[in-house]
Amino acid sequence: MESLNASELLAALGHESRLSIFRLLVEAGPTGINASAIGEQLGLVPATLSFHLAHLSRVGLIQGRQESRFIYYSADYGEMDELISFLTNNCCQGKACLPKTSMANTVIKRRSRVAKSPATKGNS
């Protein structure tokens, strides 16, 4: 990942509503959640939600798919993984310096952590 791309992703997440949307989609898992449910859960009006979803989609952090009359959005885990990797690359000169950073130091650890999140535990 290049610095310019990382800065665009971070700028998109730099808005409170977009960060909330993205975190909700990360918790929702790969199947995602429909736009109206996102708006209801976060208290966003449709026009505002649409604007933020379009921005997150444009930078590549989320994807939308049409099912019947609904659009379901999901986080792009690959892009999120690339961003985390970019941010933590060579962290502390390769030493385990921070407990939370060490949890995010490999793709497998990050994905297993997402799989074990409280949002997915109740579904097992």
PDB file of C-alpha atoms in Angstrom:
ATOM      1  CA  MET A   1       0.000   0.000   0.000  1.00  0.00           C
ATOM      2  CA  GLU A   2       1.245   3.458  -0.849  1.00  0.00           C
ATOM      3  CA  SER A   3       1.155   6.396   1.550  1.00  0.00           C
ATOM      4  CA  LEU A   4      -1.310   8.293  -0.636  1.00  0.00           C
ATOM      5  CA  ASN A   5      -3.776   5.396  -0.617  1.00  0.00           C
ATOM      6  CA  ALA A   6      -3.374   4.947   3.149  1.00  0.00           C
ATOM      7  CA  SER A   7      -3.993   8.648   3.717  1.00  0.00           C
ATOM      8  CA  GLU A   8      -7.223   8.488   1.672  1.00  0.00           C
ATOM      9  CA  LEU A   9      -8.452   5.532   3.729  1.00  0.00           C
ATOM     10  CA  LEU A  10      -7.547   7.213   7.007  1.00  0.00           C
ATOM     11  CA  ALA A  11      -9.184  10.459   5.899  1.00  0.00           C
ATOM     12  CA  ALA A  12     -12.388   8.554   5.124  1.00  0.00           C
ATOM     13  CA  LEU A  13     -12.308   6.972   8.581  1.00  0.00           C
ATOM     14  CA  GLY A  14     -11.526  10.357  10.123  1.00  0.00           C
ATOM     15  CA  HIS A  15     -15.211  11.284  10.191  1.00  0.00           C
ATOM     16  CA  GLU A  16     -17.161  10.047  13.204  1.00  0.00           C
ATOM     17  CA  SER A  17     -20.140   8.766  11.193  1.00  0.00           C
ATOM     18  CA  ARG A  18     -18.003   6.946   8.636  1.00  0.00           C
ATOM     19  CA  LEU A  19     -15.912   5.368  11.373  1.00  0.00           C
ATOM     20  CA  SER A  20     -19.097   4.189  13.105  1.00  0.00           C
ATOM     21  CA  ILE A  21     -20.425   2.750   9.851  1.00  0.00           C
ATOM     22  CA  PHE A  22     -17.168   0.956   9.127  1.00  0.00           C
ATOM     23  CA  ARG A  23     -16.913  -0.507  12.634  1.00  0.00           C
ATOM     24  CA  LEU A  24     -20.522  -1.710  12.428  1.00  0.00           C
ATOM     25  CA  LEU A  25     -19.788  -3.406   9.095  1.00  0.00           C
ATOM     26  CA  VAL A  26     -16.636  -5.034  10.468  1.00  0.00           C
ATOM     27  CA  GLU A  27     -18.731  -6.459  13.322  1.00  0.00           C
ATOM     28  CA  ALA A  28     -21.453  -7.590  10.912  1.00  0.00           C
ATOM     29  CA  GLY A  29     -19.082  -9.927   9.094  1.00  0.00           C
ATOM     30  CA  PRO A  30     -18.755 -10.782   5.417  1.00  0.00           C
ATOM     31  CA  THR A  31     -22.513 -11.070   4.840  1.00  0.00           C
ATOM     32  CA  GLY A  32     -22.902  -7.410   5.746  1.00  0.00           C
ATOM     33  CA  ILE A  33     -25.995  -5.461   6.666  1.00  0.00           C
ATOM     34  CA  ASN A  34     -28.544  -3.562   4.608  1.00  0.00           C
ATOM     35  CA  ALA A  35     -28.458   0.204   4.367  1.00  0.00           C
ATOM     36  CA  SER A  36     -31.698   0.825   6.248  1.00  0.00           C
ATOM     37  CA  ALA A  37     -30.512  -1.288   9.198  1.00  0.00           C
ATOM     38  CA  ILE A  38     -27.245   0.668   9.280  1.00  0.00           C
ATOM     39  CA  GLY A  39     -29.202   3.918   9.401  1.00  0.00           C
ATOM     40  CA  GLU A  40     -31.490   2.643  12.145  1.00  0.00           C
ATOM     41  CA  GLN A  41     -28.663   1.336  14.318  1.00  0.00           C
ATOM     42  CA  LEU A  42     -26.591   4.501  13.993  1.00  0.00           C
ATOM     43  CA  GLY A  43     -29.417   7.030  13.880  1.00  0.00           C
ATOM     44  CA  LEU A  44     -28.468   8.429  10.467  1.00  0.00           C
ATOM     45  CA  VAL A  45     -31.002   9.849   8.032  1.00  0.00           C
ATOM     46  CA  PRO A  46     -31.013   8.217   4.564  1.00  0.00           C
ATOM     47  CA  ALA A  47     -29.410  11.122   2.666  1.00  0.00           C
ATOM     48  CA  THR A  48     -26.553  11.441   5.156  1.00  0.00           C
ATOM     49  CA  LEU A  49     -26.056   7.678   5.297  1.00  0.00           C
ATOM     50  CA  SER A  50     -25.993   7.442   1.510  1.00  0.00           C
ATOM     51  CA  PHE A  51     -23.320  10.154   1.325  1.00  0.00           C
ATOM     52  CA  HIS A  52     -21.091   8.363   3.863  1.00  0.00           C
ATOM     53  CA  LEU A  53     -21.614   4.917   2.310  1.00  0.00           C
ATOM     54  CA  ALA A  54     -20.665   6.306  -1.102  1.00  0.00           C
ATOM     55  CA  HIS A  55     -17.495   7.842   0.323  1.00  0.00           C
ATOM     56  CA  LEU A  56     -16.433   4.612   2.072  1.00  0.00           C
ATOM     57  CA  SER A  57     -17.199   2.646  -1.077  1.00  0.00           C
ATOM     58  CA  ARG A  58     -15.290   5.077  -3.305  1.00  0.00           C
ATOM     59  CA  VAL A  59     -12.075   4.671  -1.271  1.00  0.00           C
ATOM     60  CA  GLY A  60     -12.497   0.886  -1.184  1.00  0.00           C
ATOM     61  CA  LEU A  61     -13.205   0.263   2.486  1.00  0.00           C
ATOM     62  CA  ILE A  62     -16.670  -1.212   1.905  1.00  0.00           C
ATOM     63  CA  GLN A  63     -18.566  -3.005  -0.830  1.00  0.00           C
ATOM     64  CA  GLY A  64     -22.252  -3.017  -1.663  1.00  0.00           C
ATOM     65  CA  ARG A  65     -24.290  -5.754  -3.271  1.00  0.00           C
ATOM     66  CA  GLN A  66     -27.892  -5.697  -4.447  1.00  0.00           C
ATOM     67  CA  GLU A  67     -30.249  -8.385  -3.155  1.00  0.00           C
ATOM     68  CA  SER A  68     -33.815  -7.942  -4.257  1.00  0.00           C
ATOM     69  CA  ARG A  69     -34.682  -4.340  -3.404  1.00  0.00           C
ATOM     70  CA  PHE A  70     -32.043  -4.004  -0.679  1.00  0.00           C
ATOM     71  CA  ILE A  71     -28.381  -3.054  -0.858  1.00  0.00           C
ATOM     72  CA  TYR A  72     -26.192  -4.911   1.617  1.00  0.00           C
ATOM     73  CA  TYR A  73     -22.889  -3.362   2.598  1.00  0.00           C
ATOM     74  CA  SER A  74     -19.886  -5.179   4.020  1.00  0.00           C
ATOM     75  CA  ALA A  75     -16.382  -4.210   5.027  1.00  0.00           C
ATOM     76  CA  ASP A  76     -13.620  -5.006   2.573  1.00  0.00           C
ATOM     77  CA  TYR A  77     -11.484  -7.083   4.941  1.00  0.00           C
ATOM     78  CA  GLY A  78      -8.644  -7.305   2.444  1.00  0.00           C
ATOM     79  CA  GLU A  79      -8.350  -3.523   2.229  1.00  0.00           C
ATOM     80  CA  MET A  80      -8.638  -3.219   6.020  1.00  0.00           C
ATOM     81  CA  ASP A  81      -5.900  -5.823   6.376  1.00  0.00           C
ATOM     82  CA  GLU A  82      -3.666  -3.906   3.966  1.00  0.00           C
ATOM     83  CA  LEU A  83      -4.177  -0.695   5.946  1.00  0.00           C
ATOM     84  CA  ILE A  84      -3.415  -2.366   9.277  1.00  0.00           C
ATOM     85  CA  SER A  85      -0.346  -3.992   7.770  1.00  0.00           C
ATOM     86  CA  PHE A  86       0.823  -0.642   6.378  1.00  0.00           C
ATOM     87  CA  LEU A  87       0.352   1.069   9.746  1.00  0.00           C
ATOM     88  CA  THR A  88       2.104  -1.638  11.761  1.00  0.00           C
ATOM     89  CA  ASN A  89       4.855  -2.512   9.288  1.00  0.00           C
ATOM     90  CA  ASN A  90       8.191  -2.610  11.139  1.00  0.00           C
ATOM     91  CA  CYS A  91       6.502  -1.459  14.328  1.00  0.00           C
ATOM     92  CA  CYS A  92       9.029  -1.072  17.148  1.00  0.00           C
ATOM     93  CA  GLN A  93      11.765  -2.297  14.808  1.00  0.00           C
ATOM     94  CA  GLY A  94      10.238  -5.766  14.693  1.00  0.00           C
ATOM     95  CA  LYS A  95       9.918  -6.205  18.466  1.00  0.00           C
ATOM     96  CA  ALA A  96       6.657  -6.937  20.271  1.00  0.00           C
ATOM     97  CA  CYS A  97       6.196  -3.573  21.952  1.00  0.00           C
ATOM     98  CA  LEU A  98       2.466  -3.244  22.479  1.00  0.00           C
ATOM     99  CA  PRO A  99       0.051  -6.031  23.464  1.00  0.00           C
ATOM    100  CA  LYS A 100      -2.689  -4.890  21.093  1.00  0.00           C
ATOM    101  CA  THR A 101      -0.228  -4.454  18.230  1.00  0.00           C
ATOM    102  CA  SER A 102       1.027  -8.003  18.715  1.00  0.00           C
ATOM    103  CA  MET A 103      -2.579  -9.219  18.299  1.00  0.00           C
ATOM    104  CA  ALA A 104      -2.636  -7.469  14.926  1.00  0.00           C
ATOM    105  CA  ASN A 105       0.756  -8.580  13.674  1.00  0.00           C
ATOM    106  CA  THR A 106      -0.428 -11.336  11.351  1.00  0.00           C
ATOM    107  CA  VAL A 107      -3.346 -11.812   9.024  1.00  0.00           C
ATOM    108  CA  ILE A 108      -4.316 -15.028  10.814  1.00  0.00           C
ATOM    109  CA  LYS A 109      -4.371 -13.379  14.255  1.00  0.00           C
ATOM    110  CA  ARG A 110      -6.398 -10.399  13.008  1.00  0.00           C
ATOM    111  CA  ARG A 111      -8.935 -12.589  11.278  1.00  0.00           C
ATOM    112  CA  SER A 112      -9.277 -14.971  14.225  1.00  0.00           C
ATOM    113  CA  ARG A 113      -9.818 -11.999  16.503  1.00  0.00           C
ATOM    114  CA  VAL A 114     -12.612 -10.701  14.235  1.00  0.00           C
ATOM    115  CA  ALA A 115     -14.137 -14.202  14.131  1.00  0.00           C
ATOM    116  CA  LYS A 116     -14.174 -14.333  17.953  1.00  0.00           C
ATOM    117  CA  SER A 117     -15.690 -10.867  18.429  1.00  0.00           C
ATOM    118  CA  PRO A 118     -18.802 -10.585  20.648  1.00  0.00           C
ATOM    119  CA  ALA A 119     -20.951  -9.945  17.563  1.00  0.00           C
ATOM    120  CA  THR A 120     -20.112 -13.368  16.141  1.00  0.00           C
ATOM    121  CA  LYS A 121     -19.950 -15.360  19.393  1.00  0.00           C
ATOM    122  CA  GLY A 122     -23.715 -15.259  19.870  1.00  0.00           C
ATOM    123  CA  ASN A 123     -24.267 -16.773  16.423  1.00  0.00           C
ATOM    124  CA  SER A 124     -22.360 -20.021  17.154  1.00  0.00           C
TER     125      SER A 124
END
